[in-house]
XYZ file of C-alpha atoms in Angstrom:
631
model
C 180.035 -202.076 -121.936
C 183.172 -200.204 -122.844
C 183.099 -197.199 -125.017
C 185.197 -196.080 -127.551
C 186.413 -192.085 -127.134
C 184.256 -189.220 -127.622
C 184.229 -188.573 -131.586
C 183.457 -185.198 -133.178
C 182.676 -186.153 -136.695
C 179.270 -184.504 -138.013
C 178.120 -181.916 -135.615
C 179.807 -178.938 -137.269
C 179.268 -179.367 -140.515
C 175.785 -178.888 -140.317
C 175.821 -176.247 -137.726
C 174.958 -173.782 -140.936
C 172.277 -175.664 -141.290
C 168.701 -173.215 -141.224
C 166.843 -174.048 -138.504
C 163.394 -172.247 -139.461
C 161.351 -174.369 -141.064
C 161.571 -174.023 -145.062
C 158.951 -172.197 -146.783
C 158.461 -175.270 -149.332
C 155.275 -175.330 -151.391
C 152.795 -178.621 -152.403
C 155.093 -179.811 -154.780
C 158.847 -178.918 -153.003
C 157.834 -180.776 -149.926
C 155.866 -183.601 -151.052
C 156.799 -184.854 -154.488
C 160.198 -183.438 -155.152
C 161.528 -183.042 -151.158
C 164.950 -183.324 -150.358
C 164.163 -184.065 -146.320
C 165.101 -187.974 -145.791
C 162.442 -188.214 -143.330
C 159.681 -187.097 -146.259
C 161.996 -189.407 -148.964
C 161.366 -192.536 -146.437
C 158.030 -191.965 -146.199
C 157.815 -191.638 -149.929
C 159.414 -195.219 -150.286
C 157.089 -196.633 -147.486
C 154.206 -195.602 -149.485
C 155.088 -196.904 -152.530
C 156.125 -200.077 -150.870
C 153.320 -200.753 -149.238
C 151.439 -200.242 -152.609
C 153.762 -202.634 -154.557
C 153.071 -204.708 -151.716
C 149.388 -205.118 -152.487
C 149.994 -205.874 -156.034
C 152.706 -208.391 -155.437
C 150.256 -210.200 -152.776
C 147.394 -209.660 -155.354
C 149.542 -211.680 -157.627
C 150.010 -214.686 -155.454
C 146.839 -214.728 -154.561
C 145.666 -215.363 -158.042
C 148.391 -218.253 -158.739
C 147.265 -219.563 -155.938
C 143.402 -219.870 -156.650
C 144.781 -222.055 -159.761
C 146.993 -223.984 -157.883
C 144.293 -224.658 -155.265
C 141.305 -225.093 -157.462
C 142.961 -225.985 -160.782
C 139.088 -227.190 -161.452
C 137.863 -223.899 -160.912
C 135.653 -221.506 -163.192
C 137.764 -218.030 -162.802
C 135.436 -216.710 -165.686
C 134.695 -213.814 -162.586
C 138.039 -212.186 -163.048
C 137.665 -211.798 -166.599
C 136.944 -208.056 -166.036
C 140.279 -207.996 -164.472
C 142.538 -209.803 -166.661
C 140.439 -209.786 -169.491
C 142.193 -212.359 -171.991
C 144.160 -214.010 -169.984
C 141.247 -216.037 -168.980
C 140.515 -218.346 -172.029
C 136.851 -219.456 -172.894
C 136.674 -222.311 -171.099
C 137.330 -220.069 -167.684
C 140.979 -221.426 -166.961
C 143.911 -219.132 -166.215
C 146.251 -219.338 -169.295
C 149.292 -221.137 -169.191
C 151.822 -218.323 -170.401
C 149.982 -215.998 -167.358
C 150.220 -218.072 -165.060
C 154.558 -218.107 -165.407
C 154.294 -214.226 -165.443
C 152.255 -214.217 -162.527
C 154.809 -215.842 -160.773
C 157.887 -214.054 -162.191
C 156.274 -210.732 -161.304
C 154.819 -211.618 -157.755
C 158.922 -212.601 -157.140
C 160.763 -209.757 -158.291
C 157.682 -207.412 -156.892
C 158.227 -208.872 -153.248
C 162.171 -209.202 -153.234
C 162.834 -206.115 -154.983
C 160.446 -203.572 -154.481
C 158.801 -203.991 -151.347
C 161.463 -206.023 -149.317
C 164.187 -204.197 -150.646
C 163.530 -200.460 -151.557
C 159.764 -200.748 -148.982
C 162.291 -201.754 -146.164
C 165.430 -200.366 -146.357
C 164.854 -197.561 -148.569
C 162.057 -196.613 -145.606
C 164.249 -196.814 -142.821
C 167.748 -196.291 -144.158
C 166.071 -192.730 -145.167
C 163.969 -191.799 -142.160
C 165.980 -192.924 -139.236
C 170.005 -192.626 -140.479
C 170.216 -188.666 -139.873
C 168.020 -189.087 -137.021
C 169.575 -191.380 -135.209
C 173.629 -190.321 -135.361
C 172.295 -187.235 -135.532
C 172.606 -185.323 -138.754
C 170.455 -182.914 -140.137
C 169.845 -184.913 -143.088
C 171.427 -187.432 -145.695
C 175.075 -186.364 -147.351
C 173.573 -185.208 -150.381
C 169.581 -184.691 -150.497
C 169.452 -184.380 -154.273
C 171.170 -187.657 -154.770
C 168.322 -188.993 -152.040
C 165.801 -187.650 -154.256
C 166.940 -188.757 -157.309
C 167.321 -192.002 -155.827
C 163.687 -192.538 -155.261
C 162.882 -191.110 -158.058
C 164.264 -193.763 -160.196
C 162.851 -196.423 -158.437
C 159.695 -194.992 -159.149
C 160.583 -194.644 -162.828
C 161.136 -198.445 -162.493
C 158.276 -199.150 -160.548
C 156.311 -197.661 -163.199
C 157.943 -199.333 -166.473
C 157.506 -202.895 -163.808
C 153.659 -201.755 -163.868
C 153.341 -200.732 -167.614
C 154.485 -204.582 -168.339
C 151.705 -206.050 -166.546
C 149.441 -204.520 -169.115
C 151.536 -206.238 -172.544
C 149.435 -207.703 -174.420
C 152.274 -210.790 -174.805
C 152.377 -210.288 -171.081
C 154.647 -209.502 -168.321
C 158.098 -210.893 -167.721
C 157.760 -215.006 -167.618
C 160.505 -216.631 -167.449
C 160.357 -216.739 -163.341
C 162.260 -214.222 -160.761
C 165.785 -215.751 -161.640
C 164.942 -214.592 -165.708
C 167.494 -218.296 -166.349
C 168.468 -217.529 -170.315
C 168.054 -219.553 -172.601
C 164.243 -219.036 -172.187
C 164.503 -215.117 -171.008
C 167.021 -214.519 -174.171
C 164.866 -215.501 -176.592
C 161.769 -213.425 -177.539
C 160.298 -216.586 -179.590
C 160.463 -218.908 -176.452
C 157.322 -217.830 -174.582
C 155.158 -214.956 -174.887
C 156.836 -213.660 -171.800
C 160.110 -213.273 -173.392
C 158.922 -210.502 -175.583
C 158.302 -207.043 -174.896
C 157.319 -208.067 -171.164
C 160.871 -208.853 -170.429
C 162.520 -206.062 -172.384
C 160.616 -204.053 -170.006
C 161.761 -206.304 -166.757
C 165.324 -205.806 -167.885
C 164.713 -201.507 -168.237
C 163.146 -201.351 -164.608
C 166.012 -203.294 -163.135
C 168.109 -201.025 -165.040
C 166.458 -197.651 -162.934
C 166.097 -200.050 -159.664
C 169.574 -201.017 -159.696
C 170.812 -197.013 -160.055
C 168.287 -196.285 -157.333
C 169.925 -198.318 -154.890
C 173.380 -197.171 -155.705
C 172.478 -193.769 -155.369
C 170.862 -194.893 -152.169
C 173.886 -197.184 -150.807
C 176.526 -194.248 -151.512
C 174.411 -191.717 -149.444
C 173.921 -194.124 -146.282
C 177.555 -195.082 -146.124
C 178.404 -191.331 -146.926
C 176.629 -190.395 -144.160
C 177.231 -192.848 -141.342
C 181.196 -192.424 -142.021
C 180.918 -188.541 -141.994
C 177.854 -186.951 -140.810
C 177.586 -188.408 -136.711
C 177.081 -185.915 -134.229
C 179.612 -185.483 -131.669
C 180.457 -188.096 -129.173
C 178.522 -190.162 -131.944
C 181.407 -193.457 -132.117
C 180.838 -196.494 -134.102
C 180.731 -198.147 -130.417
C 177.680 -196.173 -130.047
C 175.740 -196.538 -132.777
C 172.450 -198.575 -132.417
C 172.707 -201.519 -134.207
C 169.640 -199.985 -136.815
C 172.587 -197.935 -138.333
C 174.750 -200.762 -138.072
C 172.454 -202.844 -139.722
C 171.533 -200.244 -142.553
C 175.529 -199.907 -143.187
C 176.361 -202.750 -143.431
C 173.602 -203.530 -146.189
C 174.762 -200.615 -148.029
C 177.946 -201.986 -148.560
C 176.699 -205.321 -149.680
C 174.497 -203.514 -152.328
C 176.876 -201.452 -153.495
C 179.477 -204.061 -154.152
C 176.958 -206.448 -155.836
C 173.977 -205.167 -157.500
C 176.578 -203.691 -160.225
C 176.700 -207.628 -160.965
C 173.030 -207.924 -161.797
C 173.350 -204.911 -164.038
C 176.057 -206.716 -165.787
C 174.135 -209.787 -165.853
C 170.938 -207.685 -167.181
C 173.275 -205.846 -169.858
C 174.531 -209.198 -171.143
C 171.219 -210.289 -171.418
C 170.028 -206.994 -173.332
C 172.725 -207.569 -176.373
C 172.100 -211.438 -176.047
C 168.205 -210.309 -177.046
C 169.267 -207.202 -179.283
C 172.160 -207.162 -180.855
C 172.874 -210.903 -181.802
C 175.711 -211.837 -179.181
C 176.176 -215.115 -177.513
C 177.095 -214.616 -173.931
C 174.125 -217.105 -172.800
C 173.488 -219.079 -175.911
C 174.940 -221.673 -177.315
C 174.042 -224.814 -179.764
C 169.820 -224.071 -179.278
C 167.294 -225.143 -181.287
C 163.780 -224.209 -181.791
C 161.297 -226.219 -183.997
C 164.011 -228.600 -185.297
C 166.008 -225.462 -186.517
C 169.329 -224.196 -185.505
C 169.920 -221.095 -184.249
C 173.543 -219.350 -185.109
C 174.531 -218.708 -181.767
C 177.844 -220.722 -180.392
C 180.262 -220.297 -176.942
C 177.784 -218.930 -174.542
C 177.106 -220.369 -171.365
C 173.548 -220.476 -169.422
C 175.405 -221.401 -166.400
C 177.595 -217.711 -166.817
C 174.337 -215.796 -166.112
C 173.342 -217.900 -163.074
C 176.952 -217.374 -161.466
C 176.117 -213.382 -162.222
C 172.711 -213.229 -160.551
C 173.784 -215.130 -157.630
C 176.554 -213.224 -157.103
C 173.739 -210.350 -156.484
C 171.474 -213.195 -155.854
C 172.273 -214.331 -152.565
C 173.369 -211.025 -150.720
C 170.140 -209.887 -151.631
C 169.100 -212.186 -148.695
C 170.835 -210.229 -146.199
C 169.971 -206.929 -148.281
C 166.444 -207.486 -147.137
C 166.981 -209.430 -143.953
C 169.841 -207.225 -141.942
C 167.796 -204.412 -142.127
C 164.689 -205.918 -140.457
C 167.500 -207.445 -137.917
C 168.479 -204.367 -137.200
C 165.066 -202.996 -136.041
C 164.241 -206.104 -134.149
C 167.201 -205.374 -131.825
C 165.881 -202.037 -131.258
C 162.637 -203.093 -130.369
C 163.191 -205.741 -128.809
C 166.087 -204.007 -126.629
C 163.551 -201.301 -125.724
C 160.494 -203.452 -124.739
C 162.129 -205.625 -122.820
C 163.754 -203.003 -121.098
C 167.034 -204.660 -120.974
C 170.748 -203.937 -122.851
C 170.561 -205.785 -125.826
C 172.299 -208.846 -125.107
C 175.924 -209.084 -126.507
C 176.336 -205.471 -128.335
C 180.002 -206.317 -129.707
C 178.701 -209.893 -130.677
C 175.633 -208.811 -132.405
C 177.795 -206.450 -134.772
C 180.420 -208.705 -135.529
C 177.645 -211.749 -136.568
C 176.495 -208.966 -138.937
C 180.276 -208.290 -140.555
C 180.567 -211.855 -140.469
C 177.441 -212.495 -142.763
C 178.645 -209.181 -144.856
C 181.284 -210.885 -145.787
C 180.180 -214.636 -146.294
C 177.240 -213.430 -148.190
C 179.645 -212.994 -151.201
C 180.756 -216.376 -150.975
C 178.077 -218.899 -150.781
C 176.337 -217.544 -153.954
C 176.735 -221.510 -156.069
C 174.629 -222.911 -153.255
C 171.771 -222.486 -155.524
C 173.442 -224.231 -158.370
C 174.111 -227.641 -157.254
C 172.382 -228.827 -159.940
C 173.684 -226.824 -162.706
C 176.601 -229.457 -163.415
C 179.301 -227.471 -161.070
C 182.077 -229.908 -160.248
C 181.269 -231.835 -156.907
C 184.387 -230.917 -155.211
C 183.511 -226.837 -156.196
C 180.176 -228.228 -154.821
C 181.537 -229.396 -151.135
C 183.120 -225.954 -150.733
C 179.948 -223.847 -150.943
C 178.273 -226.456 -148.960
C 180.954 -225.696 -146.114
C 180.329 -221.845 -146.885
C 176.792 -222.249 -146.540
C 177.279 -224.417 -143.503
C 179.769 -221.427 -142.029
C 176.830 -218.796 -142.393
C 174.452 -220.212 -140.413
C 177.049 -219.295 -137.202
C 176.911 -215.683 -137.209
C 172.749 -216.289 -137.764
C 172.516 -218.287 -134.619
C 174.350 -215.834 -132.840
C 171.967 -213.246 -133.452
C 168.715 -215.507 -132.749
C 170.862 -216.535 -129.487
C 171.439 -212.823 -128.246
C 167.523 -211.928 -129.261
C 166.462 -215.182 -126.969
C 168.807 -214.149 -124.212
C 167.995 -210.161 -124.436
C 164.037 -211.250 -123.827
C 165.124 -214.025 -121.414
C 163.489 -212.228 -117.656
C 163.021 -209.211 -119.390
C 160.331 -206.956 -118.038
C 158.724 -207.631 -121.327
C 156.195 -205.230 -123.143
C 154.013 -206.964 -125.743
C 153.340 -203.380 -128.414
C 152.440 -204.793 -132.104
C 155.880 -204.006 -133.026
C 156.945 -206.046 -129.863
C 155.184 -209.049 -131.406
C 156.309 -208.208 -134.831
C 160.010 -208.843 -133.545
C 159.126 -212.260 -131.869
C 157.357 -213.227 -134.783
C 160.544 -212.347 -137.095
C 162.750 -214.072 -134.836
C 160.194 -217.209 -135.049
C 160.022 -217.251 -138.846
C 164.187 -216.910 -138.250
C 164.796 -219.962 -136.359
C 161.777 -222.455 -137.885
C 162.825 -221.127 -141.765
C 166.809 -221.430 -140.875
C 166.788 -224.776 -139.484
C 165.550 -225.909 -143.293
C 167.887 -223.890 -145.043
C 170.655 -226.574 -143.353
C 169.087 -229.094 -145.339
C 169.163 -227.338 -148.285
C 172.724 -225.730 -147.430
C 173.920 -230.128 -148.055
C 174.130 -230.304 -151.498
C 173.228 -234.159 -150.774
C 169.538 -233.321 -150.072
C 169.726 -230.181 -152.369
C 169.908 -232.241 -155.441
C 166.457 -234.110 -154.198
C 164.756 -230.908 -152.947
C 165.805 -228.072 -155.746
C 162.646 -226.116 -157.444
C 160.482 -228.110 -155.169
C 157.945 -226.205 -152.758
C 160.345 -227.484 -150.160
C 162.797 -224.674 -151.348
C 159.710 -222.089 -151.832
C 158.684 -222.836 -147.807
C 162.117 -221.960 -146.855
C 163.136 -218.565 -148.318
C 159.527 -217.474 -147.900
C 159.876 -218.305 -144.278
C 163.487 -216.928 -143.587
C 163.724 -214.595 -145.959
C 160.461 -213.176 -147.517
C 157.841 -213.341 -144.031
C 161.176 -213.030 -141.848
C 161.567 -209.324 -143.672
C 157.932 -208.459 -143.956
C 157.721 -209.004 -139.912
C 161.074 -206.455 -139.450
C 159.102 -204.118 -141.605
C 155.959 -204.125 -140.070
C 157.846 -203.915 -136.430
C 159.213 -200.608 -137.779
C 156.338 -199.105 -139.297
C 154.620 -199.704 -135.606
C 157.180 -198.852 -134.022
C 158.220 -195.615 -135.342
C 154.996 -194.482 -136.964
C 154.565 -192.179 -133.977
C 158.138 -190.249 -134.982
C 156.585 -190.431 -138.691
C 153.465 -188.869 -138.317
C 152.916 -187.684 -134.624
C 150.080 -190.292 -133.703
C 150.107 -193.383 -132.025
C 148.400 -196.566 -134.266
C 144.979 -198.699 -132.808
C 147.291 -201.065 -130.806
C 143.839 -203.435 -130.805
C 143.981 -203.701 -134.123
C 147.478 -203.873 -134.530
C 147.659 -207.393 -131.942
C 144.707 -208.730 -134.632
C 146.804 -208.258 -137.730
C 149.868 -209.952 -135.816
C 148.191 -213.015 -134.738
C 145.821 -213.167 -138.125
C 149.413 -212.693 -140.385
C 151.891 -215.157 -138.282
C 148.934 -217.745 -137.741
C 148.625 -217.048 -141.387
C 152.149 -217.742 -142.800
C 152.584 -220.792 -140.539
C 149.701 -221.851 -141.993
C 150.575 -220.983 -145.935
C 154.428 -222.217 -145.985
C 155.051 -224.911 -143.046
C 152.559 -227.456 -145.078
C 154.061 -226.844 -148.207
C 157.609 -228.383 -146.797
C 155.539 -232.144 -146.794
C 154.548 -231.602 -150.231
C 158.319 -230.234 -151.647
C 160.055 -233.541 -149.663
C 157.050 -235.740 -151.247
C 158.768 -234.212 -154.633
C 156.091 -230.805 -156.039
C 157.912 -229.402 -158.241
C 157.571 -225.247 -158.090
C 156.401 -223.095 -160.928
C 154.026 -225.718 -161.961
C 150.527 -224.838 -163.670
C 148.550 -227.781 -162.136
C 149.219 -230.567 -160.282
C 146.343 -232.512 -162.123
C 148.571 -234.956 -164.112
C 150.745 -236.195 -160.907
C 149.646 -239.419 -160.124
C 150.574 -239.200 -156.714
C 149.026 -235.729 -156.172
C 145.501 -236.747 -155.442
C 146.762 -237.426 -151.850
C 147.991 -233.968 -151.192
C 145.175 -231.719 -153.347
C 143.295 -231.367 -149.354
C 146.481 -229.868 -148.017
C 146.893 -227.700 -151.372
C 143.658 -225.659 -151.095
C 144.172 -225.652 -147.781
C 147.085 -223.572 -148.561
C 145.603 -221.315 -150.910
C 142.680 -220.612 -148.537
C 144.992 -219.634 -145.692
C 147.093 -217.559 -148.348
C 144.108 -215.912 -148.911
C 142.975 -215.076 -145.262
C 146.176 -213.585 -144.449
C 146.193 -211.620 -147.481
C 143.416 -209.998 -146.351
C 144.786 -209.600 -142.760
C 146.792 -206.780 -144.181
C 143.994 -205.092 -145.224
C 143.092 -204.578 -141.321
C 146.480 -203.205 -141.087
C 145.917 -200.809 -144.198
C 142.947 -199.166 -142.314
C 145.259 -198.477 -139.591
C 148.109 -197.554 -141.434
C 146.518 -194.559 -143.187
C 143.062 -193.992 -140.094
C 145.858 -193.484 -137.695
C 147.892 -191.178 -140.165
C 144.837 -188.463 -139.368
C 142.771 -189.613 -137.160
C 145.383 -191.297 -134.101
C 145.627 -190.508 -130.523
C 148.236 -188.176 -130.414
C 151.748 -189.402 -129.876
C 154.078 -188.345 -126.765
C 157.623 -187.029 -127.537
C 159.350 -190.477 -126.431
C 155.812 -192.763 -126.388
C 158.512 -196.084 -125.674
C 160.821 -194.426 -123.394
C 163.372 -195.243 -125.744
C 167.508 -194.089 -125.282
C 167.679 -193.196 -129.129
C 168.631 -189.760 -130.530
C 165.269 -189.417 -132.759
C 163.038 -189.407 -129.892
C 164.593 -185.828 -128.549
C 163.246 -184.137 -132.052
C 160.339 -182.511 -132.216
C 157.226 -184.472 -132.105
C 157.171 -183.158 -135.947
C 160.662 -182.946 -136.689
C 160.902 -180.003 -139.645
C 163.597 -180.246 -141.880
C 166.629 -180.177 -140.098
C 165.572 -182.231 -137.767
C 166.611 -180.477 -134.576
C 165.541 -176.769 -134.096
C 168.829 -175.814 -132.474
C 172.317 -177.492 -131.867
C 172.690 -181.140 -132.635
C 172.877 -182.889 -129.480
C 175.340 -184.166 -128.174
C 175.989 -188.445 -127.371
C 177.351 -189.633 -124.012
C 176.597 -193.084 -123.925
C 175.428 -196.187 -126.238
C 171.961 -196.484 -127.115
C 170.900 -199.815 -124.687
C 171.344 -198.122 -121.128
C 168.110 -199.616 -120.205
C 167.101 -200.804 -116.400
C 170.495 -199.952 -115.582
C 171.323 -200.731 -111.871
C 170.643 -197.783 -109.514
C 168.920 -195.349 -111.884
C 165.807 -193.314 -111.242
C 164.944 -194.396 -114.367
C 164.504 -197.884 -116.773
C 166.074 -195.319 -119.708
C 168.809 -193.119 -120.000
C 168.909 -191.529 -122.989
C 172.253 -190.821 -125.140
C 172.097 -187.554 -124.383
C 172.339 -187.732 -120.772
C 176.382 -187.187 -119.724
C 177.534 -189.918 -117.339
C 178.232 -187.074 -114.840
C 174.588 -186.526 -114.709
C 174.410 -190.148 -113.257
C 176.710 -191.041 -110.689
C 174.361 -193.491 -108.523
C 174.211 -195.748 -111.851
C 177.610 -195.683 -113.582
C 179.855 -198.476 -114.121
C 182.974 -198.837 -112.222
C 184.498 -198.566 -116.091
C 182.805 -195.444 -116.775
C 184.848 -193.882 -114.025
C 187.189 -192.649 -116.934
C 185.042 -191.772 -119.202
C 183.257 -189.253 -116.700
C 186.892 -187.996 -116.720
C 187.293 -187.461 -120.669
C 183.700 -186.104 -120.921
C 184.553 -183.203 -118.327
C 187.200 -182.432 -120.205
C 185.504 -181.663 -123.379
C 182.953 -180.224 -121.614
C 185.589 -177.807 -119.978
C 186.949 -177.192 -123.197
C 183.268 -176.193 -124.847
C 182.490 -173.980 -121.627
C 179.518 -176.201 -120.771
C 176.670 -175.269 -118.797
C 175.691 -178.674 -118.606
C 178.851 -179.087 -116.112
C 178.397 -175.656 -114.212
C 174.827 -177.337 -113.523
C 176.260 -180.416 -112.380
C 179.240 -179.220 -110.366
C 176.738 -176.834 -108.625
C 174.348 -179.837 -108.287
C 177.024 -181.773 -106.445
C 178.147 -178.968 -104.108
């Protein structure tokens, strides 16, 4: 693997850095902290809590979809009227249910949960900077996703009810407050959050790019970045250049509802009268949101990519497979994700021909994707493999990857589209590749890196029972549900009940909703865990994987700053693992390739060469020690 030149970005701007630890109080260090590594764990938190109330969610749409018969007169403490007197869910709750479980999952856990974790805790750490660009921006950043988080929650408790015109919020139906219930103050509310989420991320996107570009330590090249950073860059970019869309969309929508415009409406009528609104267009909005819309798949999903290569590079204790591949599959989907967004309107009307070329766009997409699954199969192929919980985490991502991808060809030909749109067909295949796919990458990082998060190791027993409990789970939950979307279930549909041809397929149904239910409650095994092991862990080593990363030469408890001295400094990229004549299955980044003559390349002859040099040049000891070594 060739590497690019020694680079000196980063290391001395933070040289005037403080290295004692900061004397912050209660408040400084753990509400209002400007350390990335306390502003990820911050967003993890508050993730994982959305993350129970989006699952909640399902679980209760699912108990009507799988026992439409049944008397839910028990949850009446809980949701109070939105139970009627005969015990049934109500109609007009059961579409907000839906709409909120949707934009909970894709935008607040899988979005700011994942990357707003990771991006945060392991960008400084790992190009090694002593924190993000600007750590008031970071701050602010989550702080405004927590404004929206809690103007999201506040809507649940309407008494019109939450948000209800689904995820998507089509207008006509989300413009107009006397359409459904959920149209009212619910969605006015919707509309605010996204408002505060969408600023968040910005404020997030500009800080990661920020510092990637300008803050790597030296010797820290973009040829030697893992491909965690690359990952996390690249999905900073896409954010930035699309979720300003969805806030245009949203603002549109705001004077459509307010202030009498007609961006979305046109010629509608409601109870046999005419409303004044001419020369908007529905189909305007949907073109907006899916410009955000579908890069928001690979918003969630690179991120979790990038962890799986890092884990599963490091416990199979091989080189990742294909390096230069692997990063170019991941500009490739950068950029195609911006052009594929009218695949999910083939049956909005768009002209057929316009229709053929997203279909080849979509088509086109699925290459750089099978590259990636291709170098994962190839880096575990005879690899000494080590099966941790985040190990299995990976597989299990890379699973839901290939099985979840193979239907989105089908719906990628707008052929079969037409026949399969808004059935469960299409709600088994982005939960699958997109939705579980994420979830997996997130829950291989928590258990991966919880030891650099909180100094203890997790219950690995426990952590191999919520693996095989969740992915047993999801297979279960989503793979049945693509028989019932080809055999034509619509989605977003109160009961099946008045389908003649359901009868057939109620069995399979419940049996949904009761594995939907088990593996919700999987995650509670991982909750005890999660927070047990937060306190009460085996205490973690410095480097517990014997990984080649910078993060794992911090302190066990990195303060902030991250390193208590100089930055070090990078030699080498980040995969050197079982490397051919080394005393070791791991050299680190930091080790020079002097340090290692039995194992180097016959290519790394030169850049032994150009690292003495700088070395010479910085009066070294680590050269005096290896000359004198040598001699």
């Amino acid at each position: 693997m060739a590497v690019a030149n020694v680079s000196t970005h980063g290391a001395s701007a933070h040289d005037h850095h403080d290295d004692h630890e900061h004397s912050d109080n209660f408040i400084t260090k753990y509400i209002f902290s400007t350390d990335h590594k306390m502003i990820g764990k911050q967003f993890l938190v508050t993730g994982i809590v959305w993350a129970l109330i989006g699952g909640f969610l399902s679980i209760l749409f699912r108990l009507q979809l799988g026992f439409p018969d049944m008397d839910m007169t028990f949850l009446k403490p809980i949701l109070g009227g939105w139970i009627d007197e005969s015990g049934a869910l109500d109609t007009n709750f059961y579409l907000a249910l839906v709409t909120m479980h949707g934009t909970i999952m894709v935008f607040f856990v899988l979005t700011a949960g994942l990357s707003g974790t990771f991006s945060n805790y392991l960008i400084p750490l790992q190009i090694g900077a002593r924190d993000m660009a600007s750590g008031f921006m970071n701050m602010l950043s989550y702080w405004l996703f927590f404004i929206a988080g809690i103007l999201m929650f506040i809507s649940l408790f309407i008494e019109t009810g939450p948000a209800g015109g689904g995820w998507v919020i089509y207008p006509p139906l989300s413009a107009l407050e006397q359409a459904i219930p959920g149209s009212g103050l619910g969605m006015t509310l919707w509309l605010v959050a996204m408002v505060f989420f969408i600023a968040s991320q910005l404020m997030g996107g500009i800080n990661y790019i920020s510092t990637v570009i300008n803050l790597r330590t030296k010797g820290m090249s973009f040829s030697r970045l893992p491909l965690t950073i690359w990952s996390f860059f690249l999905t900073a970019i896409i954010g930035l250049l699309s979720f300003p869309v969805l806030f245009s969309a949203a603002l549109l929508l705001v004077f459509d509802r307010s202030f009498g415009t007609s961006f979305y409406l046109s010629d509608i009528y409601i109870g046999g009268e005419a409303l004044p609104n001419t020369g908007g267009s529905a189909v305007l909005f949907q073109h907006l949101f899916w410009f955000l819309g579908h890069p928001e798949v690979y918003i969630v999903l690179l991120p979790a990519l990038g962890i799986t290569s890092e884990v599963i590079a490091t416990n199979s204790r091989k080189p990742i497979f294909g390096y230069k591949a692997m990063i170019l599959s991941m500009l490739g989907i950068t950029v195609l994700s911006f052009v594929v967004w009218a695949h999910h309107m083939f049956v909005s009307g768009m002209n057929p021909f316009l229709g053929s070329i997203f279909m080849f766009l979509t088509l086109i997409i699925a290459v750089p994707s099978a590259v990636k699954v291709f170098n994962y199969l190839t880096t575990l192929w005879r690899g000494n493999l080590i099966f941790t919980p985040a190990m299995l985490f990976s597989i299990g991502l890379v699973s839901f990857f290939i099985s979840g991808g193979l239907t989105g060809i089908f719906l990628g030909n707008s052929a079969v589209d037409i026949q399969l749109h808004d059935t469960y067909f299409v709600v088994a295949h982005f939960h699958l590749v997109m939705g579980s796919a994420s979830f997996f990458g997130l829950m291989a990082g928590i258990y991966h890196w919880f030891p650099k998060m909180f100094g203890r190791m997790m219950d690995a027993k426990l952590g191999y029972i919520h693996f095989w409990l969740t992915f047993v789970g999801v297979y279960m939950v989503f793979f049945p549900m693509h028989y019932i979307g080809i055999a034509g279930f619509p989605r977003r549909y109160y009961s099946w009940t008045n389908f003649n041809f359901a009868d057939m397929y109620t069995d399979l149904n419940m049996f949904v909703s009761v594995a939907a239910i088990i593996t919700f409650g999987a995650q509670f095994i991982f909750l005890f865990n999660f927070f047990y092991s937060m306190y009460k862990g085996r205490k973690a080593s410095l480097n517990p994987w014997r990984s080649n990363t910078l993060e794992w030469t911090t302190p066990l408890e990195p303060g902030h700053g991250n390193w208590p001295g100089e930055i070090p400094t990078v030699y080498r990229w980040p995969y050197d693992y079982s490397k051919p004549g080394a005393k070791e299955d791991f050299i680190p980044q930091t080790v020079p390739l002097s340090s290692t003559p039995e194992s180097n390349l016959p290519h790394e002859a030169e850049q032994v060469k150009l690292e003495r040099e700088i070395m010479a040049e910085e009066g070294s000891d680590i050269l005096v020690a290896n000359e004198s070594k040598e001699s």
